[in-house]
Amino acid sequence: ACILYYIGEHGEISANNLSDTMDVTLKDMNIELNSLIVSKIITRTTNSKADDTSMIFYINNEFEYDGNHIDLLEFYNKTKEMEAKK
C-alpha cells in the first residue's frame, strides 16, 4: 500500500527515487512492485529492462476491474510463485 501511495503522490517515479523515498532497497520491494504490475494497477516504462533502476513507475489510468474488491494478496502470492519458478 505504501508503494502505491508514493507512486500516486508523485504521479510517476523512478525505481531509484522510489527506493530512496521509502528507504527500502529495490530488491526488498521486488515482489510487491511486480504484484502491482501483474495486477495492472501500476505500469512501468516499456522500453526499460527488468533490472533497469531508472525505469519509471506510474498509476495505470486505464486500469479496470470487474469485481467488487481487489485482493492484492492474491496478486502478491501469484507473483511470489512466479519469482520462485525463476
PDB file of N, CA, C and O in Angstrom:
ATOM      1  N   ALA A   1       0.831  -1.203   0.000  1.00  0.00           N
ATOM      2  CA  ALA A   1       0.000   0.000   0.000  1.00  0.00           C
ATOM      3  C   ALA A   1       0.870   1.258   0.000  1.00  0.00           C
ATOM      4  O   ALA A   1       0.530   2.229  -0.645  1.00  0.00           O
ATOM      5  N   CYS A   2       1.992   1.231   0.694  1.00  0.00           N
ATOM      6  CA  CYS A   2       2.880   2.400   0.716  1.00  0.00           C
ATOM      7  C   CYS A   2       3.471   2.667  -0.660  1.00  0.00           C
ATOM      8  O   CYS A   2       3.588   3.825  -1.064  1.00  0.00           O
ATOM      9  N   ILE A   3       3.827   1.625  -1.374  1.00  0.00           N
ATOM     10  CA  ILE A   3       4.385   1.790  -2.713  1.00  0.00           C
ATOM     11  C   ILE A   3       3.355   2.487  -3.599  1.00  0.00           C
ATOM     12  O   ILE A   3       3.670   3.449  -4.291  1.00  0.00           O
ATOM     13  N   LEU A   4       2.132   2.010  -3.550  1.00  0.00           N
ATOM     14  CA  LEU A   4       1.063   2.594  -4.348  1.00  0.00           C
ATOM     15  C   LEU A   4       0.836   4.059  -3.968  1.00  0.00           C
ATOM     16  O   LEU A   4       0.644   4.915  -4.822  1.00  0.00           O
ATOM     17  N   TYR A   5       0.902   4.351  -2.684  1.00  0.00           N
ATOM     18  CA  TYR A   5       0.749   5.727  -2.208  1.00  0.00           C
ATOM     19  C   TYR A   5       1.834   6.638  -2.786  1.00  0.00           C
ATOM     20  O   TYR A   5       1.532   7.709  -3.307  1.00  0.00           O
ATOM     21  N   TYR A   6       3.082   6.221  -2.707  1.00  0.00           N
ATOM     22  CA  TYR A   6       4.184   7.047  -3.205  1.00  0.00           C
ATOM     23  C   TYR A   6       4.110   7.250  -4.716  1.00  0.00           C
ATOM     24  O   TYR A   6       4.369   8.346  -5.211  1.00  0.00           O
ATOM     25  N   ILE A   7       3.750   6.209  -5.443  1.00  0.00           N
ATOM     26  CA  ILE A   7       3.626   6.353  -6.891  1.00  0.00           C
ATOM     27  C   ILE A   7       2.483   7.312  -7.216  1.00  0.00           C
ATOM     28  O   ILE A   7       2.625   8.203  -8.049  1.00  0.00           O
ATOM     29  N   GLY A   8       1.358   7.146  -6.543  1.00  0.00           N
ATOM     30  CA  GLY A   8       0.223   8.038  -6.758  1.00  0.00           C
ATOM     31  C   GLY A   8       0.525   9.469  -6.373  1.00  0.00           C
ATOM     32  O   GLY A   8       0.124  10.416  -7.061  1.00  0.00           O
ATOM     33  N   GLU A   9       1.245   9.658  -5.285  1.00  0.00           N
ATOM     34  CA  GLU A   9       1.581  11.002  -4.814  1.00  0.00           C
ATOM     35  C   GLU A   9       2.487  11.735  -5.797  1.00  0.00           C
ATOM     36  O   GLU A   9       2.350  12.936  -6.010  1.00  0.00           O
ATOM     37  N   HIS A  10       3.428  11.010  -6.401  1.00  0.00           N
ATOM     38  CA  HIS A  10       4.376  11.626  -7.323  1.00  0.00           C
ATOM     39  C   HIS A  10       3.877  11.638  -8.768  1.00  0.00           C
ATOM     40  O   HIS A  10       4.448  12.332  -9.606  1.00  0.00           O
ATOM     41  N   GLY A  11       2.872  10.857  -9.071  1.00  0.00           N
ATOM     42  CA  GLY A  11       2.385  10.762 -10.453  1.00  0.00           C
ATOM     43  C   GLY A  11       3.207   9.773 -11.248  1.00  0.00           C
ATOM     44  O   GLY A  11       2.685   8.869 -11.850  1.00  0.00           O
ATOM     45  N   GLU A  12       4.495   9.942 -11.218  1.00  0.00           N
ATOM     46  CA  GLU A  12       5.433   8.966 -11.776  1.00  0.00           C
ATOM     47  C   GLU A  12       6.720   9.105 -10.985  1.00  0.00           C
ATOM     48  O   GLU A  12       7.058  10.178 -10.501  1.00  0.00           O
ATOM     49  N   ILE A  13       7.387   7.980 -10.821  1.00  0.00           N
ATOM     50  CA  ILE A  13       8.605   7.990 -10.004  1.00  0.00           C
ATOM     51  C   ILE A  13       9.533   6.896 -10.506  1.00  0.00           C
ATOM     52  O   ILE A  13       9.080   5.805 -10.874  1.00  0.00           O
ATOM     53  N   SER A  14      10.817   7.200 -10.540  1.00  0.00           N
ATOM     54  CA  SER A  14      11.785   6.189 -10.976  1.00  0.00           C
ATOM     55  C   SER A  14      11.979   5.162  -9.870  1.00  0.00           C
ATOM     56  O   SER A  14      11.702   5.423  -8.698  1.00  0.00           O
ATOM     57  N   ALA A  15      12.448   4.009 -10.265  1.00  0.00           N
ATOM     58  CA  ALA A  15      12.715   2.949  -9.293  1.00  0.00           C
ATOM     59  C   ALA A  15      13.713   3.428  -8.237  1.00  0.00           C
ATOM     60  O   ALA A  15      13.510   3.196  -7.035  1.00  0.00           O
ATOM     61  N   ASN A  16      14.750   4.124  -8.685  1.00  0.00           N
ATOM     62  CA  ASN A  16      15.739   4.648  -7.738  1.00  0.00           C
ATOM     63  C   ASN A  16      15.122   5.628  -6.754  1.00  0.00           C
ATOM     64  O   ASN A  16      15.382   5.559  -5.550  1.00  0.00           O
ATOM     65  N   ASN A  17      14.316   6.561  -7.261  1.00  0.00           N
ATOM     66  CA  ASN A  17      13.697   7.544  -6.380  1.00  0.00           C
ATOM     67  C   ASN A  17      12.705   6.907  -5.418  1.00  0.00           C
ATOM     68  O   ASN A  17      12.602   7.317  -4.266  1.00  0.00           O
ATOM     69  N   LEU A  18      11.976   5.912  -5.887  1.00  0.00           N
ATOM     70  CA  LEU A  18      11.048   5.199  -5.017  1.00  0.00           C
ATOM     71  C   LEU A  18      11.804   4.519  -3.884  1.00  0.00           C
ATOM     72  O   LEU A  18      11.427   4.613  -2.722  1.00  0.00           O
ATOM     73  N   SER A  19      12.901   3.869  -4.235  1.00  0.00           N
ATOM     74  CA  SER A  19      13.732   3.204  -3.241  1.00  0.00           C
ATOM     75  C   SER A  19      14.278   4.203  -2.225  1.00  0.00           C
ATOM     76  O   SER A  19      14.222   3.968  -1.019  1.00  0.00           O
ATOM     77  N   ASP A  20      14.779   5.334  -2.716  1.00  0.00           N
ATOM     78  CA  ASP A  20      15.312   6.365  -1.816  1.00  0.00           C
ATOM     79  C   ASP A  20      14.225   6.964  -0.934  1.00  0.00           C
ATOM     80  O   ASP A  20      14.424   7.155   0.267  1.00  0.00           O
ATOM     81  N   THR A  21      13.074   7.261  -1.525  1.00  0.00           N
ATOM     82  CA  THR A  21      11.970   7.870  -0.784  1.00  0.00           C
ATOM     83  C   THR A  21      11.476   6.959   0.320  1.00  0.00           C
ATOM     84  O   THR A  21      11.201   7.407   1.434  1.00  0.00           O
ATOM     85  N   MET A  22      11.384   5.675   0.014  1.00  0.00           N
ATOM     86  CA  MET A  22      10.874   4.723   1.003  1.00  0.00           C
ATOM     87  C   MET A  22      11.956   4.173   1.911  1.00  0.00           C
ATOM     88  O   MET A  22      11.654   3.501   2.890  1.00  0.00           O
ATOM     89  N   ASP A  23      13.206   4.447   1.561  1.00  0.00           N
ATOM     90  CA  ASP A  23      14.340   3.927   2.316  1.00  0.00           C
ATOM     91  C   ASP A  23      14.302   2.394   2.404  1.00  0.00           C
ATOM     92  O   ASP A  23      14.509   1.800   3.457  1.00  0.00           O
ATOM     93  N   VAL A  24      13.997   1.794   1.244  1.00  0.00           N
ATOM     94  CA  VAL A  24      13.922   0.343   1.114  1.00  0.00           C
ATOM     95  C   VAL A  24      14.615  -0.019  -0.193  1.00  0.00           C
ATOM     96  O   VAL A  24      14.422   0.654  -1.211  1.00  0.00           O
ATOM     97  N   THR A  25      15.405  -1.070  -0.192  1.00  0.00           N
ATOM     98  CA  THR A  25      16.087  -1.466  -1.420  1.00  0.00           C
ATOM     99  C   THR A  25      15.076  -1.994  -2.443  1.00  0.00           C
ATOM    100  O   THR A  25      14.020  -2.526  -2.063  1.00  0.00           O
ATOM    101  N   LEU A  26      15.421  -1.826  -3.706  1.00  0.00           N
ATOM    102  CA  LEU A  26      14.547  -2.346  -4.760  1.00  0.00           C
ATOM    103  C   LEU A  26      14.394  -3.856  -4.651  1.00  0.00           C
ATOM    104  O   LEU A  26      13.325  -4.397  -4.909  1.00  0.00           O
ATOM    105  N   LYS A  27      15.451  -4.516  -4.257  1.00  0.00           N
ATOM    106  CA  LYS A  27      15.394  -5.970  -4.091  1.00  0.00           C
ATOM    107  C   LYS A  27      14.324  -6.349  -3.070  1.00  0.00           C
ATOM    108  O   LYS A  27      13.588  -7.313  -3.264  1.00  0.00           O
ATOM    109  N   ASP A  28      14.219  -5.564  -1.996  1.00  0.00           N
ATOM    110  CA  ASP A  28      13.233  -5.853  -0.954  1.00  0.00           C
ATOM    111  C   ASP A  28      11.806  -5.497  -1.368  1.00  0.00           C
ATOM    112  O   ASP A  28      10.850  -5.941  -0.748  1.00  0.00           O
ATOM    113  N   MET A  29      11.656  -4.684  -2.421  1.00  0.00           N
ATOM    114  CA  MET A  29      10.328  -4.308  -2.919  1.00  0.00           C
ATOM    115  C   MET A  29       9.943  -5.082  -4.166  1.00  0.00           C
ATOM    116  O   MET A  29       8.862  -4.885  -4.709  1.00  0.00           O
ATOM    117  N   ASN A  30      10.801  -5.954  -4.639  1.00  0.00           N
ATOM    118  CA  ASN A  30      10.618  -6.627  -5.921  1.00  0.00           C
ATOM    119  C   ASN A  30       9.266  -7.313  -6.056  1.00  0.00           C
ATOM    120  O   ASN A  30       8.540  -7.070  -7.029  1.00  0.00           O
ATOM    121  N   ILE A  31       8.905  -8.159  -5.128  1.00  0.00           N
ATOM    122  CA  ILE A  31       7.649  -8.905  -5.236  1.00  0.00           C
ATOM    123  C   ILE A  31       6.457  -7.952  -5.159  1.00  0.00           C
ATOM    124  O   ILE A  31       5.495  -8.092  -5.910  1.00  0.00           O
ATOM    125  N   GLU A  32       6.530  -6.968  -4.279  1.00  0.00           N
ATOM    126  CA  GLU A  32       5.429  -6.019  -4.147  1.00  0.00           C
ATOM    127  C   GLU A  32       5.243  -5.208  -5.429  1.00  0.00           C
ATOM    128  O   GLU A  32       4.121  -5.038  -5.911  1.00  0.00           O
ATOM    129  N   LEU A  33       6.335  -4.705  -5.983  1.00  0.00           N
ATOM    130  CA  LEU A  33       6.249  -3.947  -7.235  1.00  0.00           C
ATOM    131  C   LEU A  33       5.709  -4.815  -8.363  1.00  0.00           C
ATOM    132  O   LEU A  33       4.807  -4.398  -9.101  1.00  0.00           O
ATOM    133  N   ASN A  34       6.246  -6.008  -8.490  1.00  0.00           N
ATOM    134  CA  ASN A  34       5.798  -6.896  -9.561  1.00  0.00           C
ATOM    135  C   ASN A  34       4.340  -7.306  -9.396  1.00  0.00           C
ATOM    136  O   ASN A  34       3.623  -7.471 -10.383  1.00  0.00           O
ATOM    137  N   SER A  35       3.875  -7.468  -8.156  1.00  0.00           N
ATOM    138  CA  SER A  35       2.465  -7.821  -7.960  1.00  0.00           C
ATOM    139  C   SER A  35       1.555  -6.668  -8.376  1.00  0.00           C
ATOM    140  O   SER A  35       0.473  -6.895  -8.924  1.00  0.00           O
ATOM    141  N   LEU A  36       1.978  -5.422  -8.161  1.00  0.00           N
ATOM    142  CA  LEU A  36       1.196  -4.279  -8.620  1.00  0.00           C
ATOM    143  C   LEU A  36       1.215  -4.164 -10.136  1.00  0.00           C
ATOM    144  O   LEU A  36       0.232  -3.740 -10.754  1.00  0.00           O
ATOM    145  N   ILE A  37       2.319  -4.573 -10.757  1.00  0.00           N
ATOM    146  CA  ILE A  37       2.404  -4.591 -12.218  1.00  0.00           C
ATOM    147  C   ILE A  37       1.540  -5.722 -12.782  1.00  0.00           C
ATOM    148  O   ILE A  37       0.789  -5.519 -13.739  1.00  0.00           O
ATOM    149  N   VAL A  38       1.624  -6.905 -12.179  1.00  0.00           N
ATOM    150  CA  VAL A  38       0.821  -8.050 -12.628  1.00  0.00           C
ATOM    151  C   VAL A  38      -0.675  -7.727 -12.512  1.00  0.00           C
ATOM    152  O   VAL A  38      -1.466  -8.072 -13.390  1.00  0.00           O
ATOM    153  N   SER A  39      -1.067  -7.038 -11.462  1.00  0.00           N
ATOM    154  CA  SER A  39      -2.476  -6.668 -11.273  1.00  0.00           C
ATOM    155  C   SER A  39      -2.909  -5.572 -12.239  1.00  0.00           C
ATOM    156  O   SER A  39      -4.089  -5.309 -12.389  1.00  0.00           O
ATOM    157  N   LYS A  40      -1.929  -4.921 -12.866  1.00  0.00           N
ATOM    158  CA  LYS A  40      -2.127  -3.818 -13.811  1.00  0.00           C
ATOM    159  C   LYS A  40      -2.592  -2.531 -13.135  1.00  0.00           C
ATOM    160  O   LYS A  40      -3.085  -1.625 -13.789  1.00  0.00           O
ATOM    161  N   ILE A  41      -2.426  -2.446 -11.815  1.00  0.00           N
ATOM    162  CA  ILE A  41      -2.741  -1.215 -11.089  1.00  0.00           C
ATOM    163  C   ILE A  41      -1.690  -0.154 -11.399  1.00  0.00           C
ATOM    164  O   ILE A  41      -2.000   1.010 -11.555  1.00  0.00           O
ATOM    165  N   ILE A  42      -0.430  -0.592 -11.470  1.00  0.00           N
ATOM    166  CA  ILE A  42       0.642   0.309 -11.900  1.00  0.00           C
ATOM    167  C   ILE A  42       1.262  -0.255 -13.164  1.00  0.00           C
ATOM    168  O   ILE A  42       1.063  -1.420 -13.510  1.00  0.00           O
ATOM    169  N   THR A  43       2.007   0.574 -13.824  1.00  0.00           N
ATOM    170  CA  THR A  43       2.745   0.140 -15.006  1.00  0.00           C
ATOM    171  C   THR A  43       4.118   0.795 -14.956  1.00  0.00           C
ATOM    172  O   THR A  43       4.383   1.625 -14.083  1.00  0.00           O
ATOM    173  N   ARG A  44       4.971   0.415 -15.858  1.00  0.00           N
ATOM    174  CA  ARG A  44       6.322   0.980 -15.901  1.00  0.00           C
ATOM    175  C   ARG A  44       6.672   1.303 -17.336  1.00  0.00           C
ATOM    176  O   ARG A  44       5.983   0.859 -18.248  1.00  0.00           O
ATOM    177  N   THR A  45       7.720   2.069 -17.510  1.00  0.00           N
ATOM    178  CA  THR A  45       8.162   2.378 -18.863  1.00  0.00           C
ATOM    179  C   THR A  45       8.448   1.074 -19.589  1.00  0.00           C
ATOM    180  O   THR A  45       9.065   0.169 -19.039  1.00  0.00           O
ATOM    181  N   THR A  46       7.983   0.979 -20.801  1.00  0.00           N
ATOM    182  CA  THR A  46       8.095  -0.277 -21.542  1.00  0.00           C
ATOM    183  C   THR A  46       9.443  -0.471 -22.204  1.00  0.00           C
ATOM    184  O   THR A  46       9.792  -1.579 -22.568  1.00  0.00           O
ATOM    185  N   ASN A  47      10.204   0.596 -22.349  1.00  0.00           N
ATOM    186  CA  ASN A  47      11.498   0.467 -23.020  1.00  0.00           C
ATOM    187  C   ASN A  47      12.627   0.131 -22.054  1.00  0.00           C
ATOM    188  O   ASN A  47      13.785   0.150 -22.426  1.00  0.00           O
ATOM    189  N   SER A  48      12.295  -0.188 -20.824  1.00  0.00           N
ATOM    190  CA  SER A  48      13.336  -0.500 -19.848  1.00  0.00           C
ATOM    191  C   SER A  48      13.383  -1.996 -19.571  1.00  0.00           C
ATOM    192  O   SER A  48      12.380  -2.692 -19.652  1.00  0.00           O
ATOM    193  N   LYS A  49      14.573  -2.469 -19.267  1.00  0.00           N
ATOM    194  CA  LYS A  49      14.751  -3.867 -18.905  1.00  0.00           C
ATOM    195  C   LYS A  49      14.324  -4.052 -17.453  1.00  0.00           C
ATOM    196  O   LYS A  49      14.273  -3.094 -16.684  1.00  0.00           O
ATOM    197  N   ALA A  50      14.059  -5.287 -17.079  1.00  0.00           N
ATOM    198  CA  ALA A  50      13.574  -5.577 -15.732  1.00  0.00           C
ATOM    199  C   ALA A  50      14.537  -5.119 -14.638  1.00  0.00           C
ATOM    200  O   ALA A  50      14.113  -4.787 -13.536  1.00  0.00           O
ATOM    201  N   ASP A  51      15.837  -5.075 -14.928  1.00  0.00           N
ATOM    202  CA  ASP A  51      16.813  -4.681 -13.911  1.00  0.00           C
ATOM    203  C   ASP A  51      17.269  -3.224 -14.055  1.00  0.00           C
ATOM    204  O   ASP A  51      18.221  -2.797 -13.424  1.00  0.00           O
ATOM    205  N   ASP A  52      16.573  -2.449 -14.874  1.00  0.00           N
ATOM    206  CA  ASP A  52      16.903  -1.037 -15.090  1.00  0.00           C
ATOM    207  C   ASP A  52      16.351  -0.207 -13.928  1.00  0.00           C
ATOM    208  O   ASP A  52      15.142  -0.037 -13.798  1.00  0.00           O
ATOM    209  N   THR A  53      17.222   0.309 -13.090  1.00  0.00           N
ATOM    210  CA  THR A  53      16.785   1.048 -11.900  1.00  0.00           C
ATOM    211  C   THR A  53      16.310   2.465 -12.210  1.00  0.00           C
ATOM    212  O   THR A  53      15.812   3.145 -11.329  1.00  0.00           O
ATOM    213  N   SER A  54      16.440   2.886 -13.459  1.00  0.00           N
ATOM    214  CA  SER A  54      15.932   4.210 -13.835  1.00  0.00           C
ATOM    215  C   SER A  54      14.526   4.131 -14.438  1.00  0.00           C
ATOM    216  O   SER A  54      13.962   5.145 -14.835  1.00  0.00           O
ATOM    217  N   MET A  55      13.953   2.905 -14.506  1.00  0.00           N
ATOM    218  CA  MET A  55      12.607   2.769 -15.058  1.00  0.00           C
ATOM    219  C   MET A  55      11.626   3.614 -14.255  1.00  0.00           C
ATOM    220  O   MET A  55      11.838   3.861 -13.069  1.00  0.00           O
ATOM    221  N   ILE A  56      10.587   4.062 -14.906  1.00  0.00           N
ATOM    222  CA  ILE A  56       9.590   4.923 -14.295  1.00  0.00           C
ATOM    223  C   ILE A  56       8.319   4.118 -14.028  1.00  0.00           C
ATOM    224  O   ILE A  56       7.809   3.426 -14.909  1.00  0.00           O
ATOM    225  N   PHE A  57       7.813   4.217 -12.799  1.00  0.00           N
ATOM    226  CA  PHE A  57       6.542   3.602 -12.430  1.00  0.00           C
ATOM    227  C   PHE A  57       5.476   4.681 -12.389  1.00  0.00           C
ATOM    228  O   PHE A  57       5.743   5.812 -11.982  1.00  0.00           O
ATOM    229  N   TYR A  58       4.269   4.326 -12.791  1.00  0.00           N
ATOM    230  CA  TYR A  58       3.156   5.257 -12.688  1.00  0.00           C
ATOM    231  C   TYR A  58       1.846   4.482 -12.589  1.00  0.00           C
ATOM    232  O   TYR A  58       1.782   3.297 -12.913  1.00  0.00           O
ATOM    233  N   ILE A  59       0.814   5.179 -12.106  1.00  0.00           N
ATOM    234  CA  ILE A  59      -0.501   4.570 -11.970  1.00  0.00           C
ATOM    235  C   ILE A  59      -1.062   4.309 -13.366  1.00  0.00           C
ATOM    236  O   ILE A  59      -0.975   5.160 -14.245  1.00  0.00           O
ATOM    237  N   ASN A  60      -1.644   3.152 -13.557  1.00  0.00           N
ATOM    238  CA  ASN A  60      -2.265   2.801 -14.830  1.00  0.00           C
ATOM    239  C   ASN A  60      -3.666   3.409 -14.854  1.00  0.00           C
ATOM    240  O   ASN A  60      -4.596   2.884 -14.234  1.00  0.00           O
ATOM    241  N   ASN A  61      -3.816   4.512 -15.554  1.00  0.00           N
ATOM    242  CA  ASN A  61      -5.107   5.207 -15.617  1.00  0.00           C
ATOM    243  C   ASN A  61      -6.169   4.430 -16.384  1.00  0.00           C
ATOM    244  O   ASN A  61      -7.348   4.770 -16.307  1.00  0.00           O
ATOM    245  N   GLU A  62      -5.760   3.395 -17.084  1.00  0.00           N
ATOM    246  CA  GLU A  62      -6.712   2.570 -17.825  1.00  0.00           C
ATOM    247  C   GLU A  62      -7.077   1.299 -17.069  1.00  0.00           C
ATOM    248  O   GLU A  62      -7.760   0.424 -17.596  1.00  0.00           O
ATOM    249  N   PHE A  63      -6.654   1.214 -15.815  1.00  0.00           N
ATOM    250  CA  PHE A  63      -6.936   0.035 -15.001  1.00  0.00           C
ATOM    251  C   PHE A  63      -8.439  -0.136 -14.828  1.00  0.00           C
ATOM    252  O   PHE A  63      -9.158   0.810 -14.521  1.00  0.00           O
ATOM    253  N   GLU A  64      -8.899  -1.344 -15.059  1.00  0.00           N
ATOM    254  CA  GLU A  64     -10.295  -1.693 -14.826  1.00  0.00           C
ATOM    255  C   GLU A  64     -10.349  -3.034 -14.124  1.00  0.00           C
ATOM    256  O   GLU A  64      -9.525  -3.905 -14.363  1.00  0.00           O
ATOM    257  N   TYR A  65     -11.322  -3.159 -13.261  1.00  0.00           N
ATOM    258  CA  TYR A  65     -11.510  -4.414 -12.538  1.00  0.00           C
ATOM    259  C   TYR A  65     -12.999  -4.643 -12.403  1.00  0.00           C
ATOM    260  O   TYR A  65     -13.733  -3.733 -12.007  1.00  0.00           O
ATOM    261  N   ASP A  66     -13.482  -5.821 -12.763  1.00  0.00           N
ATOM    262  CA  ASP A  66     -14.912  -6.049 -12.748  1.00  0.00           C
ATOM    263  C   ASP A  66     -15.419  -6.683 -11.462  1.00  0.00           C
ATOM    264  O   ASP A  66     -16.590  -6.990 -11.356  1.00  0.00           O
ATOM    265  N   GLY A  67     -14.581  -6.846 -10.476  1.00  0.00           N
ATOM    266  CA  GLY A  67     -15.013  -7.377  -9.194  1.00  0.00           C
ATOM    267  C   GLY A  67     -15.405  -6.265  -8.237  1.00  0.00           C
ATOM    268  O   GLY A  67     -15.296  -5.077  -8.548  1.00  0.00           O
ATOM    269  N   ASN A  68     -15.871  -6.647  -7.070  1.00  0.00           N
ATOM    270  CA  ASN A  68     -16.264  -5.667  -6.057  1.00  0.00           C
ATOM    271  C   ASN A  68     -15.079  -5.133  -5.274  1.00  0.00           C
ATOM    272  O   ASN A  68     -15.130  -4.032  -4.752  1.00  0.00           O
ATOM    273  N   HIS A  69     -14.036  -5.947  -5.166  1.00  0.00           N
ATOM    274  CA  HIS A  69     -12.838  -5.537  -4.444  1.00  0.00           C
ATOM    275  C   HIS A  69     -11.618  -6.205  -5.076  1.00  0.00           C
ATOM    276  O   HIS A  69     -11.740  -7.199  -5.779  1.00  0.00           O
ATOM    277  N   ILE A  70     -10.480  -5.633  -4.807  1.00  0.00           N
ATOM    278  CA  ILE A  70      -9.233  -6.159  -5.354  1.00  0.00           C
ATOM    279  C   ILE A  70      -8.471  -6.826  -4.221  1.00  0.00           C
ATOM    280  O   ILE A  70      -8.216  -6.201  -3.188  1.00  0.00           O
ATOM    281  N   ASP A  71      -8.119  -8.069  -4.418  1.00  0.00           N
ATOM    282  CA  ASP A  71      -7.353  -8.807  -3.423  1.00  0.00           C
ATOM    283  C   ASP A  71      -5.874  -8.717  -3.792  1.00  0.00           C
ATOM    284  O   ASP A  71      -5.374  -9.511  -4.587  1.00  0.00           O
ATOM    285  N   LEU A  72      -5.192  -7.714  -3.247  1.00  0.00           N
ATOM    286  CA  LEU A  72      -3.774  -7.537  -3.560  1.00  0.00           C
ATOM    287  C   LEU A  72      -2.940  -8.711  -3.080  1.00  0.00           C
ATOM    288  O   LEU A  72      -1.917  -9.034  -3.670  1.00  0.00           O
ATOM    289  N   LEU A  73      -3.383  -9.368  -2.027  1.00  0.00           N
ATOM    290  CA  LEU A  73      -2.659 -10.537  -1.527  1.00  0.00           C
ATOM    291  C   LEU A  73      -2.658 -11.659  -2.573  1.00  0.00           C
ATOM    292  O   LEU A  73      -1.664 -12.361  -2.728  1.00  0.00           O
ATOM    293  N   GLU A  74      -3.741 -11.783  -3.319  1.00  0.00           N
ATOM    294  CA  GLU A  74      -3.797 -12.785  -4.389  1.00  0.00           C
ATOM    295  C   GLU A  74      -2.724 -12.495  -5.445  1.00  0.00           C
ATOM    296  O   GLU A  74      -2.012 -13.396  -5.885  1.00  0.00           O
ATOM    297  N   PHE A  75      -2.595 -11.239  -5.853  1.00  0.00           N
ATOM    298  CA  PHE A  75      -1.577 -10.871  -6.835  1.00  0.00           C
ATOM    299  C   PHE A  75      -0.175 -11.033  -6.253  1.00  0.00           C
ATOM    300  O   PHE A  75       0.754 -11.432  -6.937  1.00  0.00           O
ATOM    301  N   TYR A  76      -0.031 -10.721  -4.976  1.00  0.00           N
ATOM    302  CA  TYR A  76       1.257 -10.894  -4.294  1.00  0.00           C
ATOM    303  C   TYR A  76       1.665 -12.371  -4.325  1.00  0.00           C
ATOM    304  O   TYR A  76       2.796 -12.702  -4.657  1.00  0.00           O
ATOM    305  N   ASN A  77       0.739 -13.248  -3.972  1.00  0.00           N
ATOM    306  CA  ASN A  77       1.040 -14.683  -3.937  1.00  0.00           C
ATOM    307  C   ASN A  77       1.344 -15.227  -5.335  1.00  0.00           C
ATOM    308  O   ASN A  77       2.250 -16.051  -5.495  1.00  0.00           O
ATOM    309  N   LYS A  78       0.612 -14.762  -6.356  1.00  0.00           N
ATOM    310  CA  LYS A  78       0.904 -15.194  -7.731  1.00  0.00           C
ATOM    311  C   LYS A  78       2.310 -14.767  -8.138  1.00  0.00           C
ATOM    312  O   LYS A  78       3.056 -15.531  -8.744  1.00  0.00           O
ATOM    313  N   THR A  79       2.651 -13.539  -7.807  1.00  0.00           N
ATOM    314  CA  THR A  79       3.971 -13.023  -8.158  1.00  0.00           C
ATOM    315  C   THR A  79       5.056 -13.782  -7.414  1.00  0.00           C
ATOM    316  O   THR A  79       6.098 -14.098  -7.984  1.00  0.00           O
ATOM    317  N   LYS A  80       4.817 -14.076  -6.163  1.00  0.00           N
ATOM    318  CA  LYS A  80       5.795 -14.828  -5.361  1.00  0.00           C
ATOM    319  C   LYS A  80       6.026 -16.211  -5.970  1.00  0.00           C
ATOM    320  O   LYS A  80       7.163 -16.670  -6.045  1.00  0.00           O
ATOM    321  N   GLU A  81       4.970 -16.852  -6.429  1.00  0.00           N
ATOM    322  CA  GLU A  81       5.091 -18.163  -7.090  1.00  0.00           C
ATOM    323  C   GLU A  81       5.894 -18.035  -8.388  1.00  0.00           C
ATOM    324  O   GLU A  81       6.743 -18.879  -8.677  1.00  0.00           O
ATOM    325  N   MET A  82       5.611 -16.986  -9.166  1.00  0.00           N
ATOM    326  CA  MET A  82       6.349 -16.776 -10.416  1.00  0.00           C
ATOM    327  C   MET A  82       7.829 -16.540 -10.150  1.00  0.00           C
ATOM    328  O   MET A  82       8.675 -17.062 -10.864  1.00  0.00           O
ATOM    329  N   GLU A  83       8.135 -15.774  -9.114  1.00  0.00           N
ATOM    330  CA  GLU A  83       9.534 -15.495  -8.761  1.00  0.00           C
ATOM    331  C   GLU A  83      10.244 -16.782  -8.317  1.00  0.00           C
ATOM    332  O   GLU A  83      11.413 -16.967  -8.625  1.00  0.00           O
ATOM    333  N   ALA A  84       9.540 -17.649  -7.618  1.00  0.00           N
ATOM    334  CA  ALA A  84      10.138 -18.894  -7.136  1.00  0.00           C
ATOM    335  C   ALA A  84      10.486 -19.835  -8.287  1.00  0.00           C
ATOM    336  O   ALA A  84      11.414 -20.630  -8.188  1.00  0.00           O
ATOM    337  N   LYS A  85       9.745 -19.737  -9.379  1.00  0.00           N
ATOM    338  CA  LYS A  85       9.982 -20.602 -10.537  1.00  0.00           C
ATOM    339  C   LYS A  85      11.165 -20.156 -11.381  1.00  0.00           C
ATOM    340  O   LYS A  85      11.632 -20.904 -12.231  1.00  0.00           O
ATOM    341  N   LYS A  86      11.640 -18.935 -11.165  1.00  0.00           N
ATOM    342  CA  LYS A  86      12.767 -18.409 -11.952  1.00  0.00           C
ATOM    343  C   LYS A  86      14.053 -19.109 -11.616  1.00  0.00           C
ATOM    344  O   LYS A  86      14.355 -19.529 -10.601  1.00  0.00           O
TER     345      LYS A  86
END
